[in-house]
Short mmCIF file of C-alpha atoms and ligand atoms in Angstrom, two decimals:
data_model
loop_
_atom_site.label_atom_id
_atom_site.label_comp_id
_atom_site.label_asym_id
_atom_site.label_seq_id
_atom_site.Cartn_x
_atom_site.Cartn_y
_atom_site.Cartn_z
CA UNK A 1 142.57 1.24 129.36
CA UNK A 2 144.93 0.61 126.95
CA UNK A 3 146.34 -3.58 126.69
CA UNK A 4 149.63 -3.93 124.82
CA UNK A 5 150.05 -7.59 124.53
CA UNK A 6 153.52 -8.71 125.05
CA UNK A 7 155.27 -5.64 126.52
CA UNK A 8 155.56 -4.09 130.08
CA UNK A 9 155.94 -0.88 130.85
CA UNK A 10 159.07 0.01 131.53
CA UNK A 11 158.22 2.33 134.63
CA UNK A 12 156.13 0.60 136.98
CA UNK A 13 156.77 -3.31 135.25
CA UNK A 14 153.08 -4.04 134.97
CA UNK A 15 151.43 -7.07 132.72
CA UNK A 16 150.95 -4.55 129.60
CA UNK A 17 147.36 -3.03 131.23
CA UNK A 18 148.33 0.83 131.75
CA UNK A 19 146.22 1.95 133.97
CA UNK A 20 146.72 5.66 134.29
CA UNK A 21 148.97 7.77 131.99
CA UNK A 22 152.70 7.54 133.61
CA UNK A 23 156.53 7.42 133.09
CA UNK A 24 158.76 10.52 133.80
CA UNK A 25 156.80 12.93 131.79
CA UNK A 26 153.57 12.10 133.19
CA UNK A 27 152.65 10.57 129.56
CA UNK A 28 152.88 7.55 128.40
CA UNK A 29 156.26 6.01 126.82
CA UNK A 30 156.24 5.83 122.67
CA UNK A 31 158.37 2.88 123.19
CA UNK A 32 155.69 0.85 125.39
CA UNK A 33 153.39 1.14 122.30
CA UNK A 34 154.93 -2.00 119.72
CA UNK A 35 155.03 -1.36 116.60
CA UNK A 36 152.73 -2.92 113.77
CA UNK A 37 153.95 -3.01 110.09
CA UNK A 38 151.28 -4.00 107.46
CA UNK A 39 151.23 -3.37 103.22
CA UNK A 40 148.80 -3.42 100.81
CA UNK A 41 148.93 -3.81 96.60
CA UNK A 42 147.41 -1.05 95.04
CA UNK A 43 146.10 -2.94 92.28
CA UNK A 44 142.39 -1.00 92.42
CA UNK A 45 140.13 0.54 94.16
CA UNK A 46 139.98 -1.16 97.49
CA UNK A 47 136.18 -2.98 97.87
CA UNK A 48 134.04 -4.38 100.75
CA UNK A 49 136.66 -7.49 100.88
CA UNK A 50 139.26 -5.41 101.71
CA UNK A 51 137.22 -3.14 104.19
CA UNK A 52 135.95 -6.53 106.03
CA UNK A 53 139.20 -8.88 105.55
CA UNK A 54 142.26 -6.20 106.58
CA UNK A 55 141.20 -2.81 106.63
CA UNK A 56 138.91 -2.78 109.73
CA UNK A 57 141.05 -4.16 111.61
CA UNK A 58 144.12 -1.55 110.76
CA UNK A 59 141.53 1.15 111.93
CA UNK A 60 140.96 -1.17 115.06
CA UNK A 61 144.67 -1.17 115.78
CA UNK A 62 145.31 2.69 115.82
CA UNK A 63 144.28 2.32 119.46
CA UNK A 64 146.85 -0.06 120.72
CA UNK A 65 149.89 0.09 118.35
CA UNK A 66 152.38 2.39 116.47
CA UNK A 67 150.94 1.51 113.07
CA UNK A 68 152.96 1.72 109.77
CA UNK A 69 151.03 0.97 106.48
CA UNK A 70 152.29 1.44 103.52
CA UNK A 71 150.97 0.95 99.79
CA UNK A 72 153.01 -1.63 98.71
CA UNK A 73 154.02 -0.39 94.76
CA UNK A 74 156.76 -2.80 94.43
CA UNK A 75 155.28 -5.91 95.74
CA UNK A 76 152.62 -5.11 93.14
CA UNK A 77 155.53 -4.69 90.08
CA UNK A 78 156.30 -8.30 91.09
CA UNK A 79 153.35 -9.82 89.23
CA UNK A 80 151.97 -6.61 87.53
CA UNK A 81 156.01 -5.49 86.16
CA UNK A 82 153.97 -5.06 82.34
CA UNK A 83 151.27 -2.54 83.69
CA UNK A 84 153.00 0.72 84.71
CA UNK A 85 149.53 2.28 84.76
CA UNK A 86 148.16 0.44 87.21
CA UNK A 87 150.08 1.98 89.86
CA UNK A 88 150.12 5.48 88.94
CA UNK A 89 146.06 5.47 88.97
CA UNK A 90 145.81 3.36 92.23
CA UNK A 91 148.35 4.22 94.68
CA UNK A 92 146.86 7.88 95.42
CA UNK A 93 143.49 6.55 95.42
CA UNK A 94 144.15 3.82 97.90
CA UNK A 95 145.41 6.01 100.54
CA UNK A 96 141.83 8.05 100.16
CA UNK A 97 140.30 4.52 100.64
CA UNK A 98 142.53 3.93 104.05
CA UNK A 99 141.65 7.35 105.17
CA UNK A 100 137.83 6.80 104.41
CA UNK A 101 137.82 3.81 106.52
CA UNK A 102 139.35 5.82 109.54
CA UNK A 103 142.99 5.85 109.00
CA UNK A 104 144.00 8.56 110.95
CA UNK A 105 147.37 9.87 109.47
CA UNK A 106 148.14 11.54 113.04
CA UNK A 107 148.34 8.64 114.65
CA UNK A 108 149.11 5.99 111.87
CA UNK A 109 152.34 6.39 109.33
CA UNK A 110 151.17 6.53 105.66
CA UNK A 111 153.82 5.97 103.30
CA UNK A 112 154.95 4.06 100.08
CA UNK A 113 156.89 1.85 99.67
CA UNK A 114 158.94 2.84 96.70
CA UNK A 115 159.85 6.04 98.57
CA UNK A 116 162.26 4.26 100.48
CA UNK A 117 165.03 3.25 98.74
CA UNK A 118 166.49 1.69 102.41
CA UNK A 119 163.89 -1.03 101.72
CA UNK A 120 165.86 -1.90 98.58
CA UNK A 121 169.15 -1.61 100.54
CA UNK A 122 168.03 -4.04 103.38
CA UNK A 123 166.67 -6.63 100.44
CA UNK A 124 169.92 -6.04 98.66
CA UNK A 125 171.79 -6.91 101.97
CA UNK A 126 169.51 -9.83 103.80
CA UNK A 127 169.78 -11.51 99.96
CA UNK A 128 172.97 -12.49 100.33
CA UNK A 129 172.72 -15.10 103.18
CA UNK A 130 169.44 -16.25 102.70
CA UNK A 131 169.97 -19.85 101.37
CA UNK A 132 167.51 -19.99 97.58
CA UNK A 133 165.61 -23.06 99.00
CA UNK A 134 164.16 -20.52 101.67
CA UNK A 135 162.04 -18.47 99.11
CA UNK A 136 161.77 -22.28 96.95
CA UNK A 137 160.50 -23.52 99.57
CA UNK A 138 157.77 -20.55 100.26
CA UNK A 139 153.90 -22.43 99.94
CA UNK A 140 152.92 -18.96 97.97
CA UNK A 141 155.70 -19.26 95.25
CA UNK A 142 154.61 -21.85 93.35
CA UNK A 143 150.71 -21.80 94.54
CA UNK A 144 151.11 -18.29 92.68
CA UNK A 145 152.39 -19.83 89.62
CA UNK A 146 149.94 -22.42 88.87
CA UNK A 147 146.94 -19.59 89.42
CA UNK A 148 148.39 -16.57 87.53
CA UNK A 149 148.97 -18.70 84.14
CA UNK A 150 148.55 -15.77 81.97
CA UNK A 151 151.54 -14.10 83.40
CA UNK A 152 155.34 -15.42 83.27
CA UNK A 153 156.17 -15.37 86.70
CA UNK A 154 159.66 -16.86 86.10
CA UNK A 155 161.24 -14.05 87.19
CA UNK A 156 163.87 -13.11 89.93
CA UNK A 157 161.87 -10.63 91.12
CA UNK A 158 158.85 -12.23 91.72
CA UNK A 159 160.70 -15.70 93.76
CA UNK A 160 162.71 -12.79 95.76
CA UNK A 161 159.66 -11.24 97.35
CA UNK A 162 158.87 -12.75 100.14
CA UNK A 163 162.56 -11.60 100.73
CA UNK A 164 161.87 -8.37 100.32
CA UNK A 165 158.59 -8.70 102.53
CA UNK A 166 160.68 -9.42 105.28
CA UNK A 167 163.05 -6.33 104.95
CA UNK A 168 159.62 -4.10 104.66
CA UNK A 169 159.39 -5.45 108.15
CA UNK A 170 162.87 -5.42 109.16
CA UNK A 171 163.00 -2.19 108.22
CA UNK A 172 160.68 -0.96 110.92
CA UNK A 173 161.75 -3.29 113.46
CA UNK A 174 157.87 -4.05 113.76
CA UNK A 175 156.90 -6.49 116.98
CA UNK A 176 153.16 -7.59 114.75
CA UNK A 177 152.35 -7.83 111.17
CA UNK A 178 149.12 -8.36 110.56
CA UNK A 179 148.29 -10.90 107.95
CA UNK A 180 146.12 -13.06 106.53
CA UNK A 181 146.44 -16.71 106.63
CA UNK A 182 148.23 -16.69 103.07
CA UNK A 183 150.57 -14.57 104.23
CA UNK A 184 151.96 -16.53 107.38
CA UNK A 185 154.76 -18.34 105.53
CA UNK A 186 156.38 -15.21 104.81
CA UNK A 187 156.39 -13.91 108.11
CA UNK A 188 157.94 -17.43 109.41
CA UNK A 189 160.58 -16.18 106.73
CA UNK A 190 161.59 -12.94 108.30
CA UNK A 191 161.76 -14.30 111.45
CA UNK A 192 164.05 -16.97 110.46
CA UNK A 193 165.65 -14.20 108.44
CA UNK A 194 166.01 -12.36 111.18
CA UNK A 195 167.32 -15.01 113.26
CA UNK A 196 170.17 -15.63 110.93
CA UNK A 197 171.34 -12.12 110.50
CA UNK A 198 171.08 -11.42 114.35
CA UNK A 199 173.45 -14.62 114.77
CA UNK A 200 175.78 -13.87 111.67
CA UNK A 201 176.41 -10.67 112.59
CA UNK A 202 175.29 -9.63 116.26
CA UNK A 203 178.75 -11.13 117.79
CA UNK A 204 180.73 -8.93 116.18
CA UNK A 205 184.48 -8.23 117.13
CA UNK A 206 183.26 -5.62 119.49
CA UNK A 207 180.36 -7.16 120.97
CA UNK A 208 182.60 -8.15 124.08
CA UNK A 209 183.53 -4.72 124.75
CA UNK A 210 180.32 -3.18 124.54
CA UNK A 211 178.98 -5.63 127.20
CA UNK A 212 181.63 -4.74 129.23
CA UNK A 213 180.79 -1.08 128.91
CA UNK A 214 177.03 -1.77 129.62
CA UNK A 215 178.20 -3.49 132.47
CA UNK A 216 180.09 -1.22 133.56
CA UNK A 217 177.25 0.70 133.93
CA UNK A 218 175.48 -1.36 137.07
CA UNK A 219 176.70 -1.69 140.27
CA UNK A 220 178.52 -4.46 141.98
CA UNK A 221 175.78 -6.26 143.45
CA UNK A 222 173.82 -6.02 140.27
CA UNK A 223 176.60 -7.53 138.30
CA UNK A 224 176.97 -10.31 140.34
CA UNK A 225 173.50 -11.23 140.21
CA UNK A 226 172.40 -10.60 136.84
CA UNK A 227 175.94 -12.89 135.84
CA UNK A 228 174.46 -15.39 138.29
CA UNK A 229 170.98 -15.28 135.73
CA UNK A 230 173.15 -15.49 132.75
CA UNK A 231 175.25 -18.71 133.97
CA UNK A 232 172.04 -20.51 135.25
CA UNK A 233 170.31 -20.08 132.01
CA UNK A 234 173.15 -21.08 130.38
CA UNK A 235 173.64 -24.38 132.01
CA UNK A 236 170.19 -25.22 132.72
CA UNK A 237 168.11 -23.10 130.18
CA UNK A 238 165.89 -21.85 133.37
CA UNK A 239 163.24 -19.84 132.18
CA UNK A 240 163.16 -18.24 135.59
CA UNK A 241 166.58 -17.11 135.72
CA UNK A 242 166.21 -15.96 131.69
CA UNK A 243 163.05 -13.65 133.24
CA UNK A 244 165.17 -12.55 136.52
CA UNK A 245 168.30 -11.27 134.00
CA UNK A 246 165.79 -9.35 132.14
CA UNK A 247 163.66 -8.21 134.96
CA UNK A 248 167.48 -6.23 136.02
CA UNK A 249 168.06 -5.00 132.71
CA UNK A 250 164.58 -3.52 132.18
CA UNK A 251 164.68 -1.96 135.90
CA UNK A 252 168.28 -0.84 134.95
CA UNK A 253 167.08 1.15 132.21
CA UNK A 254 164.36 2.70 133.46
CA UNK A 255 166.43 4.47 136.11
CA UNK A 256 169.67 5.09 134.82
CA UNK A 257 171.21 6.92 131.73
CA UNK A 258 171.15 3.47 129.66
CA UNK A 259 170.92 3.81 125.68
CA UNK A 260 168.97 1.25 123.82
CA UNK A 261 171.83 -0.28 122.79
CA UNK A 262 173.12 -1.00 126.36
CA UNK A 263 169.86 -2.87 126.78
CA UNK A 264 169.93 -5.06 123.71
CA UNK A 265 173.42 -5.80 124.07
CA UNK A 266 172.92 -7.39 127.77
CA UNK A 267 170.09 -8.96 126.56
CA UNK A 268 172.12 -10.74 123.88
CA UNK A 269 174.64 -11.12 126.25
CA UNK A 270 172.10 -12.81 129.14
CA UNK A 271 170.70 -15.09 125.88
CA UNK A 272 173.92 -15.92 124.58
CA UNK A 273 172.90 -14.91 120.88
CA UNK A 274 174.75 -12.04 120.40
CA UNK A 275 172.97 -8.53 120.02
CA UNK A 276 169.04 -8.21 118.49
CA UNK A 277 170.15 -6.09 115.68
CA UNK A 278 166.74 -7.04 113.90
CA UNK A 279 163.93 -8.34 116.22
CA UNK A 280 161.72 -11.02 115.32
CA UNK A 281 158.18 -10.03 114.13
CA UNK A 282 155.01 -12.08 115.01
CA UNK A 283 152.05 -12.61 112.83
CA UNK A 284 149.17 -11.09 113.82
CA UNK A 285 146.33 -13.25 113.43
CA UNK A 286 143.40 -11.23 114.54
CA UNK A 287 139.75 -12.15 114.07
CA UNK A 288 138.78 -11.27 110.18
CA UNK A 289 135.63 -11.41 108.80
CA UNK A 290 135.38 -13.45 104.99
CA UNK A 291 133.13 -11.48 102.94
CA UNK A 292 132.32 -13.19 99.49
CA UNK A 293 131.90 -12.15 96.33
CA UNK A 294 128.39 -11.00 94.59
CA UNK A 295 128.14 -14.33 93.47
CA UNK A 296 129.60 -16.27 96.42
CA UNK A 297 132.94 -16.92 94.86
CA UNK A 298 135.79 -14.65 96.42
CA UNK A 299 135.41 -10.83 96.03
CA UNK A 300 137.74 -9.53 93.51
CA UNK A 301 137.50 -6.60 91.00
CA UNK A 302 138.62 -9.15 88.09
CA UNK A 303 135.98 -11.20 88.84
CA UNK A 304 133.69 -8.56 88.53
CA UNK A 305 131.48 -9.66 91.35
CA UNK A 306 133.14 -6.85 93.99
CA UNK A 307 131.56 -3.71 95.17
CA UNK A 308 133.56 -0.47 95.41
CA UNK A 309 133.97 1.17 99.07
CA UNK A 310 133.14 4.51 97.55
CA UNK A 311 130.99 2.76 94.63
CA UNK A 312 128.15 5.12 93.53
CA UNK A 313 125.15 4.35 95.27
CA UNK A 314 122.80 3.81 92.52
CA UNK A 315 125.44 1.02 91.55
CA UNK A 316 125.54 -0.49 94.63
CA UNK A 317 121.84 -0.70 94.34
CA UNK A 318 121.81 -2.27 90.88
CA UNK A 319 124.50 -4.35 92.25
CA UNK A 320 122.77 -6.13 95.08
CA UNK A 321 119.33 -6.07 93.23
CA UNK A 322 120.99 -7.97 90.76
CA UNK A 323 123.31 -10.75 93.04
CA UNK A 324 122.53 -14.37 91.42
CA UNK A 325 120.38 -15.87 94.54
CA UNK A 326 119.60 -19.87 95.45
CA UNK A 327 119.56 -21.53 92.13
CA UNK A 328 116.86 -23.50 92.89
CA UNK A 329 114.34 -20.58 93.71
CA UNK A 330 113.20 -20.00 90.07
CA UNK A 331 109.64 -18.83 90.69
CA UNK A 332 108.31 -16.47 93.73
CA UNK A 333 106.20 -19.78 94.72
CA UNK A 334 109.65 -21.82 95.13
CA UNK A 335 110.89 -21.97 98.53
CA UNK A 336 114.91 -21.44 98.57
CA UNK A 337 117.63 -22.65 101.07
CA UNK A 338 119.37 -19.56 102.66
CA UNK A 339 122.42 -21.46 103.40
CA UNK A 340 123.60 -22.00 99.64
CA UNK A 341 122.48 -18.07 98.79
CA UNK A 342 125.11 -15.86 98.28
CA UNK A 343 122.38 -13.24 99.57
CA UNK A 344 122.28 -14.31 102.68
CA UNK A 345 126.11 -14.66 103.25
CA UNK A 346 125.93 -10.77 103.26
CA UNK A 347 123.28 -11.01 105.67
CA UNK A 348 125.11 -12.90 107.86
CA UNK A 349 127.63 -9.77 108.12
CA UNK A 350 125.51 -6.55 107.38
CA UNK A 351 122.04 -7.68 109.33
CA UNK A 352 120.66 -8.26 112.62
CA UNK A 353 119.78 -11.73 114.23
CA UNK A 354 115.95 -10.75 113.89
CA UNK A 355 116.49 -9.29 109.53
CA UNK A 356 118.07 -13.22 109.45
CA UNK A 357 115.65 -15.04 111.28
CA UNK A 358 112.93 -12.80 108.94
CA UNK A 359 115.20 -14.36 105.61
CA UNK A 360 115.05 -17.97 107.43
CA UNK A 361 111.63 -17.77 107.58
CA UNK A 362 110.43 -16.13 104.85
CA UNK A 363 113.11 -17.73 102.10
CA UNK A 364 112.01 -21.40 103.07
CA UNK A 365 108.20 -21.03 103.13
CA UNK A 366 108.16 -19.02 99.72
CA UNK A 367 106.68 -15.73 102.03
CA UNK A 368 109.11 -13.40 100.79
CA UNK A 369 110.72 -12.52 97.52
CA UNK A 370 113.98 -12.16 97.15
CA UNK A 371 114.31 -8.58 95.79
CA UNK A 372 112.84 -7.73 99.05
CA UNK A 373 114.88 -9.98 100.88
CA UNK A 374 117.49 -7.69 99.33
CA UNK A 375 116.62 -4.02 100.86
CA UNK A 376 117.59 -4.64 104.33
CA UNK A 377 120.93 -5.41 102.83
CA UNK A 378 120.98 -2.35 100.09
CA UNK A 379 120.04 0.00 103.71
CA UNK A 380 122.87 -1.70 105.52
CA UNK A 381 125.85 -1.49 102.62
CA UNK A 382 124.53 2.15 101.89
CA UNK A 383 125.14 3.03 105.70
CA UNK A 384 128.23 1.43 105.84
CA UNK A 385 129.50 3.82 102.87
CA UNK A 386 127.72 7.38 104.49
CA UNK A 387 130.91 7.71 106.71
CA UNK A 388 133.73 6.60 104.25
CA UNK A 389 131.92 9.40 101.49
CA UNK A 390 132.17 11.72 103.73
CA UNK A 391 135.64 11.74 105.07
CA UNK A 392 136.98 10.98 101.23
CA UNK A 393 135.13 13.91 100.24
CA UNK A 394 137.43 16.71 101.09
CA UNK A 395 140.72 15.00 99.77
CA UNK A 396 138.77 14.31 96.26
CA UNK A 397 138.37 17.56 96.17
CA UNK A 398 141.86 18.73 97.02
CA UNK A 399 144.14 16.20 96.04
CA UNK A 400 147.35 17.79 97.16
CA UNK A 401 146.12 16.48 101.23
CA UNK A 402 146.59 12.99 100.65
CA UNK A 403 149.88 13.84 98.93
CA UNK A 404 151.01 15.97 101.77
CA UNK A 405 149.51 12.94 104.20
CA UNK A 406 152.08 10.83 102.13
CA UNK A 407 154.70 12.86 102.11
CA UNK A 408 154.53 13.37 105.70
CA UNK A 409 154.28 9.28 106.66
CA UNK A 410 157.32 8.56 104.57
CA UNK A 411 159.13 11.37 106.20
CA UNK A 412 158.79 9.46 109.81
CA UNK A 413 158.79 6.12 108.25
CA UNK A 414 162.53 7.27 106.43
CA UNK A 415 164.02 8.27 110.19
CA UNK A 416 163.38 4.76 111.31
CA UNK A 417 164.55 3.12 108.18
CA UNK A 418 167.43 5.07 108.19
CA UNK A 419 168.44 3.96 111.88
CA UNK A 420 168.11 0.69 110.91
CA UNK A 421 170.53 0.58 108.37
CA UNK A 422 172.85 2.74 109.94
CA UNK A 423 172.83 -0.21 112.71
CA UNK A 424 172.75 -2.70 109.67
CA UNK A 425 175.62 -1.67 107.93
CA UNK A 426 177.50 -1.20 111.18
CA UNK A 427 176.65 -4.92 112.28
CA UNK A 428 178.02 -6.13 108.78
CA UNK A 429 180.98 -4.04 108.25
CA UNK A 430 180.21 -1.48 105.74
CA UNK A 431 180.55 1.75 107.69
CA UNK A 432 183.78 2.47 106.57
CA UNK A 433 185.82 5.69 107.84
N1 LIG B 501 152.58 -9.06 100.61
C1 LIG B 501 151.46 -8.57 100.74
C2 LIG B 501 150.32 -8.85 100.25
O1 LIG B 501 150.28 -9.17 98.70
C3 LIG B 501 151.49 -7.27 101.31
C4 LIG B 501 152.92 -6.55 101.74
C5 LIG B 501 153.93 -6.40 101.71
C6 LIG B 501 152.85 -6.70 103.18
N2 LIG B 501 154.87 -6.47 102.37
C7 LIG B 501 154.27 -6.76 103.65
C8 LIG B 501 151.95 -7.12 104.21
C9 LIG B 501 154.68 -6.37 104.81
C10 LIG B 501 152.86 -7.15 105.64
C11 LIG B 501 154.24 -6.95 106.00
O2 LIG B 501 148.86 -8.58 100.55
FE1 SF4 B 502 118.27 -15.97 98.64
FE2 SF4 B 502 116.87 -14.32 99.75
FE3 SF4 B 502 116.16 -15.09 98.21
FE4 SF4 B 502 116.11 -16.67 99.84
S1 SF4 B 502 114.71 -15.00 99.63
S2 SF4 B 502 116.93 -17.27 98.16
S3 SF4 B 502 117.91 -16.11 100.87
S4 SF4 B 502 117.60 -13.94 97.93
#
């Protein structure tokens, strides 16, 4: 049974638990699946930290959401604008890693940001009304400039990149954005940008006429009921009145020839907020696993403490066997402390509690050696990687296959992006003739 939080079935109005396929055509309606969107920068082969920290979650979400995942190559350029070869090398490599991890191109829309110029168009249009202070105040802005001291990030692109991210999200009208804590402020900015956009452009001169058109499709009783709820909500802010009005919109939408526009118009009318052209997304902080690097610091290719997802097995063994351990455990006969050992941090993620008990007992009593302690990890990591290697193999043999997948996904994404841009241009008064 699938659960789509925050959504109601448009047919039976249940609470988001879809018990059996239903709907006019006997299949689940696509609109019942909220859209999820996320992107990743192509800055190197993905490693185990990427898998446990993000990718594993992306794979899981395919069951419940309409997933859009893209290669954020423009985002990578905001910091790596001097290194064009980085991009060329890693874009398709990263998509292979995604597929290896279990992203299914049939269910997920996989594409490349720079192939869809509409992202840049929306970015430009949103930029017009976005106060500079909103971008300067994004916490990652000053943090990153501090952290990446060796790069010149006093650029217009780097300041604007959270707004580019807002455009990435809003152009697909995504309901949820799975991001780590570090990116939460970007989703917050996206929400503010959307709110401002809808406020500025959702009440253009035709809005009243659209409301009248939509209301004309309702029966007289329904109009009276709807207007009563709208008034009550406007005057008292009653959540009950809002819910009743929204329920009516949903019921009518499901049973008549209403367009999505009609529903949106009336929903905006009900709330007094105008039409929602760009819906506000929500950050989705699902449980992720933080896998540290081989030395206990954050896993990162640039620190040289990473194991790539498709690392050669002999290299995996070598890297784990060379992992630093509790520095106090100099000789085999010295007892160690797993709590301060990077190897034990890996055990927490990769092995079962019986093995961990064996480690704790053996380590603190000097009963096992460090090399011995590492063997179950070598086995577990190799076992985890095995299906990745198998899934990647056909794509490495025939790289064209990856290109086709990206081609297909890009076309799918473009259809959605184009539709949004039509709405946006119209709302901003840019659809001449
Ligand atoms: N900024 C994100 C990162 O650096 C990548 C990204 C770009 C993204 N656009 C996005 C993530 C939209 C989620 C949604 O990791
Ligand atoms: Fe670390 Fe294991 Fe050695 Fe203990 S026995 S110090 S946990 S590697």
